[in-house]
Coordinates of C-alpha atoms and ligand atoms in Angstrom, one line a residue:
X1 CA 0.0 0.0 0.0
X2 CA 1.4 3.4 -0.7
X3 CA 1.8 5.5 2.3
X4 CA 1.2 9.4 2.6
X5 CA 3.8 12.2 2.0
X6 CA 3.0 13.0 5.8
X7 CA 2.9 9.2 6.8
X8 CA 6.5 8.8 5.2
X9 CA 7.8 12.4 6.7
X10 CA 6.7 11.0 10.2
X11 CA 8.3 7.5 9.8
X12 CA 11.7 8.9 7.8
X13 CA 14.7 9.6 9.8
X14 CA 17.2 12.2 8.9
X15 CA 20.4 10.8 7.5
X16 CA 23.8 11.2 9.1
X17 CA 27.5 11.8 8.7
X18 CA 30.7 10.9 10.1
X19 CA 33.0 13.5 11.4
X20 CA 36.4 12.6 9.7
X21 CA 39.4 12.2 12.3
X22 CA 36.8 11.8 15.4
X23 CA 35.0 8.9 16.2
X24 CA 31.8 11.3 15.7
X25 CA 28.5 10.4 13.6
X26 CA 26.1 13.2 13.6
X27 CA 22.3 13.7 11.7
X28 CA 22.7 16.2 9.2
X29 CA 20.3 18.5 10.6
X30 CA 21.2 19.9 13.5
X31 CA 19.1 22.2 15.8
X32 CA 21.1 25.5 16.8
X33 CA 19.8 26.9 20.4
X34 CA 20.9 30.3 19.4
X35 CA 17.3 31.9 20.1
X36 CA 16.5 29.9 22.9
X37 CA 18.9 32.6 25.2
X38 CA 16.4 35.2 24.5
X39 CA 19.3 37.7 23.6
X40 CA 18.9 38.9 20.1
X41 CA 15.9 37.5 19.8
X42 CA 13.2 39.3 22.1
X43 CA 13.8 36.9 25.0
X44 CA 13.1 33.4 26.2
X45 CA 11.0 30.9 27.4
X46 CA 13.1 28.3 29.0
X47 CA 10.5 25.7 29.1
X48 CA 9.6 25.5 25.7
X49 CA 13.4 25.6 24.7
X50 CA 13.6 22.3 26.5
X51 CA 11.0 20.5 25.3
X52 CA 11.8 21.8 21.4
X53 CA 15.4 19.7 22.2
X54 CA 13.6 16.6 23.8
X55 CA 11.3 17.2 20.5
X56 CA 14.3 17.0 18.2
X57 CA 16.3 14.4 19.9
X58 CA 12.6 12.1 19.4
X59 CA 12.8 13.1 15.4
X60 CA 16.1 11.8 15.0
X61 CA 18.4 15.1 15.5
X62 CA 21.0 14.0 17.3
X63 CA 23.6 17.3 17.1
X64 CA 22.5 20.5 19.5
X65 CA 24.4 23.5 18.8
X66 CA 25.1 26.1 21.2
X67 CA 27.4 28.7 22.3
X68 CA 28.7 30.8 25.6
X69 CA 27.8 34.0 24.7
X70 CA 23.7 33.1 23.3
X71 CA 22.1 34.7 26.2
X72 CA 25.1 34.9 28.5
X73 CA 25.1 31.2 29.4
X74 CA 21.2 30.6 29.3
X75 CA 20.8 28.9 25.9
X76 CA 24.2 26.0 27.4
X77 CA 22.6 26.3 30.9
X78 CA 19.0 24.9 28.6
X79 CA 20.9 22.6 27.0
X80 CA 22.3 20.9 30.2
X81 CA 18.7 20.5 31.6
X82 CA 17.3 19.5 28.2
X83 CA 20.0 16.6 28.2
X84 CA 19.7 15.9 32.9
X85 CA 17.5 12.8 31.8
X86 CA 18.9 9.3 32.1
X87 CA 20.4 8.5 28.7
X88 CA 20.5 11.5 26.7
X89 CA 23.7 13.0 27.1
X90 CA 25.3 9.7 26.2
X91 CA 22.9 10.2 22.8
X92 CA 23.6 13.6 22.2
X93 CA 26.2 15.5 20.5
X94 CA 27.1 18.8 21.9
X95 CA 28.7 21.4 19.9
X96 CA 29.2 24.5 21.8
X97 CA 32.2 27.1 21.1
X98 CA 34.4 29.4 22.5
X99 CA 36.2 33.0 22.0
X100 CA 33.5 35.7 22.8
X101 CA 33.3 37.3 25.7
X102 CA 30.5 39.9 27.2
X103 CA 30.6 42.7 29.7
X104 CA 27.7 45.1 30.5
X105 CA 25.0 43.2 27.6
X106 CA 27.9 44.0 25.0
X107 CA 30.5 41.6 23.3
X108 CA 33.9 41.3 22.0
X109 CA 36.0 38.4 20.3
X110 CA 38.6 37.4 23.1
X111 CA 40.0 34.3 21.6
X112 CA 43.3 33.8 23.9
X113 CA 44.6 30.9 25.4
X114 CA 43.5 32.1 29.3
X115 CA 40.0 32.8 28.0
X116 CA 39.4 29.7 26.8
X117 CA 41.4 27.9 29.5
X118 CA 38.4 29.8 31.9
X119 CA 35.6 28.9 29.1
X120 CA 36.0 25.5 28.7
X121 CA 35.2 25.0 32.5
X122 CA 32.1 27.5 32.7
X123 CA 30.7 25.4 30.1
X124 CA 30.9 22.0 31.2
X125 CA 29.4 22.8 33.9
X126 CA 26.4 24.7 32.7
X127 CA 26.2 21.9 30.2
X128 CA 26.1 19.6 33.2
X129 CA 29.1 17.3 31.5
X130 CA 32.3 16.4 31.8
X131 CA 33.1 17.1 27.6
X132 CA 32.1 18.5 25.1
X133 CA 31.8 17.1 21.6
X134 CA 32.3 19.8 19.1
X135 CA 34.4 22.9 20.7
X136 CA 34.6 25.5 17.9
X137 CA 36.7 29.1 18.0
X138 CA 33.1 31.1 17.4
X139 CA 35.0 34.0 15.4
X140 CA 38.8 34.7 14.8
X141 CA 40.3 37.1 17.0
X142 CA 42.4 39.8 15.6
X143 CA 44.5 40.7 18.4
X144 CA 45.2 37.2 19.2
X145 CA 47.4 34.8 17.0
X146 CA 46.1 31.8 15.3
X147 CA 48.7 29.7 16.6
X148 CA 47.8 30.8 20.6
X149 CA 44.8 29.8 20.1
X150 CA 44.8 26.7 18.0
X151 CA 47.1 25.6 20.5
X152 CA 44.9 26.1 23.8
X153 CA 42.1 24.2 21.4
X154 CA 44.7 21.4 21.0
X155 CA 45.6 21.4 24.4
X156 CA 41.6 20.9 25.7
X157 CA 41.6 17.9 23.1
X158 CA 44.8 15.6 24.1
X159 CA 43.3 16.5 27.6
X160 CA 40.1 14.6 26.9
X161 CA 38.1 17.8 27.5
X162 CA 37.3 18.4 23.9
X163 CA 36.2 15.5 21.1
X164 CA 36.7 17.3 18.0
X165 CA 38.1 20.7 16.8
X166 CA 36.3 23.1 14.9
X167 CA 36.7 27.2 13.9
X168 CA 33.7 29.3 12.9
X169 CA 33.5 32.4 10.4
X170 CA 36.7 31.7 9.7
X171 CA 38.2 31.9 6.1
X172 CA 40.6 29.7 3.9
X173 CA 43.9 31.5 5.0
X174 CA 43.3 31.4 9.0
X175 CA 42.2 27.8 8.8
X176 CA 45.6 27.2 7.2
X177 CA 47.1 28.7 9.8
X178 CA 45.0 27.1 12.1
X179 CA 46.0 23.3 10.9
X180 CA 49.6 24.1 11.5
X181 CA 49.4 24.1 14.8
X182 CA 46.5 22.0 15.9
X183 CA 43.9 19.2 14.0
X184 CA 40.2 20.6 12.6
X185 CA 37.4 18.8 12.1
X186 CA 34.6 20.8 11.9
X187 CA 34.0 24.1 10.0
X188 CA 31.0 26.3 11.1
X189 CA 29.8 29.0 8.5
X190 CA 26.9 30.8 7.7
X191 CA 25.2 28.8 4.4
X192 CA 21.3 28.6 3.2
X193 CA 19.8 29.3 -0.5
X194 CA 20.0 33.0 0.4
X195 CA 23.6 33.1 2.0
X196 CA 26.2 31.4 -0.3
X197 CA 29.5 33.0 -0.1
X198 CA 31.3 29.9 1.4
X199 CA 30.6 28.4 -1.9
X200 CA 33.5 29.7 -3.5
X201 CA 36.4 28.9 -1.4
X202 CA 35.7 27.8 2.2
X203 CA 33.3 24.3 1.1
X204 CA 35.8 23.2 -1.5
X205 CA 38.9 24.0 1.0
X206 CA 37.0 21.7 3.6
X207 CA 35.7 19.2 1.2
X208 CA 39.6 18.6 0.0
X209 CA 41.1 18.9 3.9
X210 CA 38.0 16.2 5.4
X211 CA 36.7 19.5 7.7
X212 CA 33.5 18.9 8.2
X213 CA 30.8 21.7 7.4
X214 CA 28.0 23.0 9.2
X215 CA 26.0 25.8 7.8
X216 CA 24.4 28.0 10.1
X217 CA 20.8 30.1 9.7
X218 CA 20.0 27.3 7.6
X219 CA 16.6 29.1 7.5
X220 CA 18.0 32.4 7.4
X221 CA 16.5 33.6 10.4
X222 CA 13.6 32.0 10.0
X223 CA 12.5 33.4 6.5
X224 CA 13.2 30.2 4.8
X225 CA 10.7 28.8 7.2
X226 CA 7.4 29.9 5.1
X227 CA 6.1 31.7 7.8
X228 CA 7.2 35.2 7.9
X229 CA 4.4 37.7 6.2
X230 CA 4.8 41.5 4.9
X231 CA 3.3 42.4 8.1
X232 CA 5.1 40.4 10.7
X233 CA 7.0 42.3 13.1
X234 CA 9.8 41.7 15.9
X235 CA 9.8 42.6 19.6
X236 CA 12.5 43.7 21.8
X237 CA 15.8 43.0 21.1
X238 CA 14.7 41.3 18.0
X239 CA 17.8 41.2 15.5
X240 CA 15.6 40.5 13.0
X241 CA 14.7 44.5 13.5
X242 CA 18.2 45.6 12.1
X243 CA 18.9 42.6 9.5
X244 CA 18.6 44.2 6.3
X245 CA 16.9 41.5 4.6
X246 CA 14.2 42.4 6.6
X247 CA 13.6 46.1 5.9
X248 CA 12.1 47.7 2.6
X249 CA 12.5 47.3 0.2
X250 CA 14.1 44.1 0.0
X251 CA 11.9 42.0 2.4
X252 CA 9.2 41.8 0.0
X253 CA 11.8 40.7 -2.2
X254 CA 13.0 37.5 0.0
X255 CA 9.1 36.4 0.8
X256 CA 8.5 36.8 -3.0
X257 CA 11.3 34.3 -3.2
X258 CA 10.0 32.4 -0.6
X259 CA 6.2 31.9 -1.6
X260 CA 7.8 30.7 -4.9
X261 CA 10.0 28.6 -3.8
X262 CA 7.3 26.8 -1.7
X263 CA 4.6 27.0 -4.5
X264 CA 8.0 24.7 -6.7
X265 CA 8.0 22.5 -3.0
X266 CA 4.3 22.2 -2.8
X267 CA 3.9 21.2 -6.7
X268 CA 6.9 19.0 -7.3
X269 CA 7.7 17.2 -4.2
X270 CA 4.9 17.4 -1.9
X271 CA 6.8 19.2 1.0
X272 CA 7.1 22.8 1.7
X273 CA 9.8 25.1 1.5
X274 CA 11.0 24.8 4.9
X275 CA 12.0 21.2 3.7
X276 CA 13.2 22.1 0.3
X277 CA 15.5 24.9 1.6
X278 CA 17.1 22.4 3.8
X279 CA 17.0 19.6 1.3
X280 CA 18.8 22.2 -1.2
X281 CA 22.0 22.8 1.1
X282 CA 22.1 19.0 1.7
X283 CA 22.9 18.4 -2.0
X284 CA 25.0 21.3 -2.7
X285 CA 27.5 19.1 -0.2
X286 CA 27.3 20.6 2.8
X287 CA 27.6 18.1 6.3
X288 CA 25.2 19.7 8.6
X289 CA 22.2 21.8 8.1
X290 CA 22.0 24.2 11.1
X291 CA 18.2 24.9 12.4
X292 CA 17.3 27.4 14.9
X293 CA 13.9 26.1 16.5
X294 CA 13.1 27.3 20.3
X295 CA 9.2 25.9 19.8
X296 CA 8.5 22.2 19.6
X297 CA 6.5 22.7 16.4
X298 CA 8.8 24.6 14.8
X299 CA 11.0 21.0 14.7
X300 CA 9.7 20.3 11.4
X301 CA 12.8 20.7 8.6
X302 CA 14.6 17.2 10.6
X303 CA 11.3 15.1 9.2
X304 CA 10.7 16.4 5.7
X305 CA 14.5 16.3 4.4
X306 CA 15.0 12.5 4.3
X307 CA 14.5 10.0 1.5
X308 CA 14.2 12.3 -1.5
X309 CA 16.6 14.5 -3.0
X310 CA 17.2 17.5 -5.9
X311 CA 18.9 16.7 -9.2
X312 CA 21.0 19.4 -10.8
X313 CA 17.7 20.6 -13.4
X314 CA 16.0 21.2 -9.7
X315 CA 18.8 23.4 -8.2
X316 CA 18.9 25.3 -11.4
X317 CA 14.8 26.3 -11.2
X318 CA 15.5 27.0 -7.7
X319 CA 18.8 29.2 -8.1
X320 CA 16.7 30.8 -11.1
X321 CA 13.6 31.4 -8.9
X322 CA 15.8 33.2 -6.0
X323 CA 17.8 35.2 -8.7
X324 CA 15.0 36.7 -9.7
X325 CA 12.5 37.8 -7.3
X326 CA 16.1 39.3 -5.0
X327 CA 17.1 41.9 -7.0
X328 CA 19.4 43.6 -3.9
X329 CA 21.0 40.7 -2.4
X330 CA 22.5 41.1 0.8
X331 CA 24.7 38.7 3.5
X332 CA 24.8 38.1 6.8
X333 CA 27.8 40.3 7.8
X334 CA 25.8 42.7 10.1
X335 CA 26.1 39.9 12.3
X336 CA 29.9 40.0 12.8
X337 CA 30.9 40.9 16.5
X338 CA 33.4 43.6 16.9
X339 CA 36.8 43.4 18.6
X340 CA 38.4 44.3 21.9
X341 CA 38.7 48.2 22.2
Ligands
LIG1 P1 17.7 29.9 11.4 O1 17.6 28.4 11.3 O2 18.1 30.7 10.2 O3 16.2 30.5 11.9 C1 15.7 30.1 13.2 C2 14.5 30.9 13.5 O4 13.5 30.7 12.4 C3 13.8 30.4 14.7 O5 14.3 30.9 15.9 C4 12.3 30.8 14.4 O6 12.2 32.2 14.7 C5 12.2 30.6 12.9 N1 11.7 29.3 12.6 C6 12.4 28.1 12.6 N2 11.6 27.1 12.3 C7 10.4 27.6 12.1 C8 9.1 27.1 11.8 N3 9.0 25.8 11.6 N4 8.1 27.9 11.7 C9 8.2 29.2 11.9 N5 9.4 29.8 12.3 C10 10.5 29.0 12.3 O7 18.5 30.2 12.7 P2 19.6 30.7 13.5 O8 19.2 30.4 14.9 O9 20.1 32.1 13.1 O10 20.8 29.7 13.0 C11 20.8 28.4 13.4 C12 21.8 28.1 14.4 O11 23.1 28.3 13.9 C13 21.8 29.0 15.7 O12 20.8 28.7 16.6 C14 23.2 28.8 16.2 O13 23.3 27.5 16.9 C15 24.0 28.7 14.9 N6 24.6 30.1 14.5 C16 25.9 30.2 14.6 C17 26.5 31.4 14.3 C18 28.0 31.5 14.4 O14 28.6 32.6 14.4 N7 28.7 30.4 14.5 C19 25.8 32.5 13.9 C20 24.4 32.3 13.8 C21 23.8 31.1 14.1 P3 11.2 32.6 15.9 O15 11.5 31.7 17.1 O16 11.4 34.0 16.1 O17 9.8 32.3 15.4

């Protein structure tokens, strides 16, 4: 008997990927906890943000993204709840990261060796563990070296603390510099339909060094999700208020995309364009496809992404579709955090 796209979306499991040089396997959606520390995002709601990891862990995610600075500890000290339940830890693959540091609700890249020596032990024990998966450098530190920092990350790994190495926002040049000194296994960079710089140099570097890639704001802040409208609007501390993909003119632009995109979802492979934008970055080759989620029911790209892909005539439609209706493209470097004064 033929079974339903929906009976087939709640049965599938997402696939998975090894980690080369770690004895990691990882789903290849991931859910990212950025939101779910209420800063830059209009605040929190801490039980929700478990239950939307206890939800993902069920659909088969099993990598949780987080990181120090989202919310000043809240979104690892969620984490480390989310996981308190016999089992789950042991399931669970934590990447968190390291190298930003706050003072007074503002934040600067402090990527030396005694700030992540202090780092490291803040986070296990928010995380309530005693190691941490993925440790990644969250941005590269100008005033620090490469190599000071590479080797504290080195240092945390032959001490067991740390099971992989990874860097994030980082380009070709300082992960060269990087590898000298210490191993890397995981590269974390912004990637979705809308977002494709990395395309040019970073994904083939990684693909020829085995670094595996995770693409963050896989929904681009939640515009890929299908559910923004002309009139939705963003409370508080929102960063959705300053991105510029969401001011006029070019936010019509992107949900023009977007309704299209899902109208080419809806028509040719029964799913929506949540799905198909994460489907999309799947096939283009990247590892990991980072979701941000802080709802249960927004756990929804995880089930509709397995057991069908995009050919090469697919991509093109969809690369012509997002061409057109975005005539002012713009990326994601609003986002970047500044440096130490
Ligand atoms: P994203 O995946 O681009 O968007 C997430 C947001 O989209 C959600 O918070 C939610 O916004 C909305 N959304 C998601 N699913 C939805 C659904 N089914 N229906 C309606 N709305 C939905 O997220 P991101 O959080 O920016 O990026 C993902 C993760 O990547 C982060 O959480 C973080 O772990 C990581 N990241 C890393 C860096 C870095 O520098 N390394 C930078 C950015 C992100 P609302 O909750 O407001 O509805």
């Amino acid at each position: 008997m033929r079974q339903s796209v929906q009976t087939q979306m709640r049965e599938s499991q997402p696939e998975s990927v090894d980690i080369p040089g770690t004895q990691l396997r990882v789903s290849r959606v991931a859910l990212g906890t950025w939101a779910m520390g209420g800063w830059m995002w209009g605040g929190t709601d801490e039980s929700a943000s478990v239950a939307t990891i206890r939800a993902a862990l069920d659909q088969g995610i099993s990598l949780i993204d987080t990181a120090p600075v989202y919310g000043f500890g809240v979104s690892e000290e969620i984490v480390g709840q989310a996981l308190a339940v016999p089992g789950l830890r042991a399931r669970t693959v934590i990447a968190t990261k390291v190298g930003l540091e706050w003072r007074d609700g503002k934040i600067y890249r402090n990527a030396s060796r005694a700030r992540i020596m202090q780092e490291i032990d803040d986070s296990l024990r928010r995380l309530r563990t005693d190691y941490i998966d993925i440790y990644q450098v969250h941005w590269p530190d100008p005033l620090v070296s490469i190599a000071e920092t590479a080797e504290a990350m080195r240092t945390l790994y032959q001490q067991g603390k740390i099971r992989a190495i990874g860097v994030s926002n980082f380009s070709v040049a300082q992960m060269e510099t990087f590898r000298r000194v210490a191993p890397l296994h995981v590269l974390q960079s912004p990637y979705n339909l809308f977002e494709r710089a990395i395309e040019a140099q970073i994904l083939p570097y990684c693909r020829t060094n085995n670094i595996a890639t995770l693409g963050y704001g896989a929904l681009c802040r939640g515009l890929l999700s299908g559910r923004m409208r002309p009139d939705t609007t963003f409370q508080g501390d929102d960063l959705r208020r300053i991105d510029p993909k969401f001011q006029p003119p070019r936010f019509a632009q992107y949900l023009n995309a977007v309704r299209r995109l899902d109208e080419l979802a809806q028509r040719s492979f029964q799913r929506r364009v949540i799905h198909l934008a994460v489907r999309w970055m799947l096939d283009q080759g990247i590892s990991v496809a980072l979701c941000g989620a802080r709802r249960p029911d927004q756990v929804e790209a995880a089930l509709g992404v397995a057991d069908w892909s995009l050919d090469g005539a697919d991509r093109a439609l969809i690369e012509r579709i997002v061409n057109t209706a975005v005539a002012d493209p713009v990326g994601p470097e609003f986002m970047a955090p500044p440096q130490r004064a």
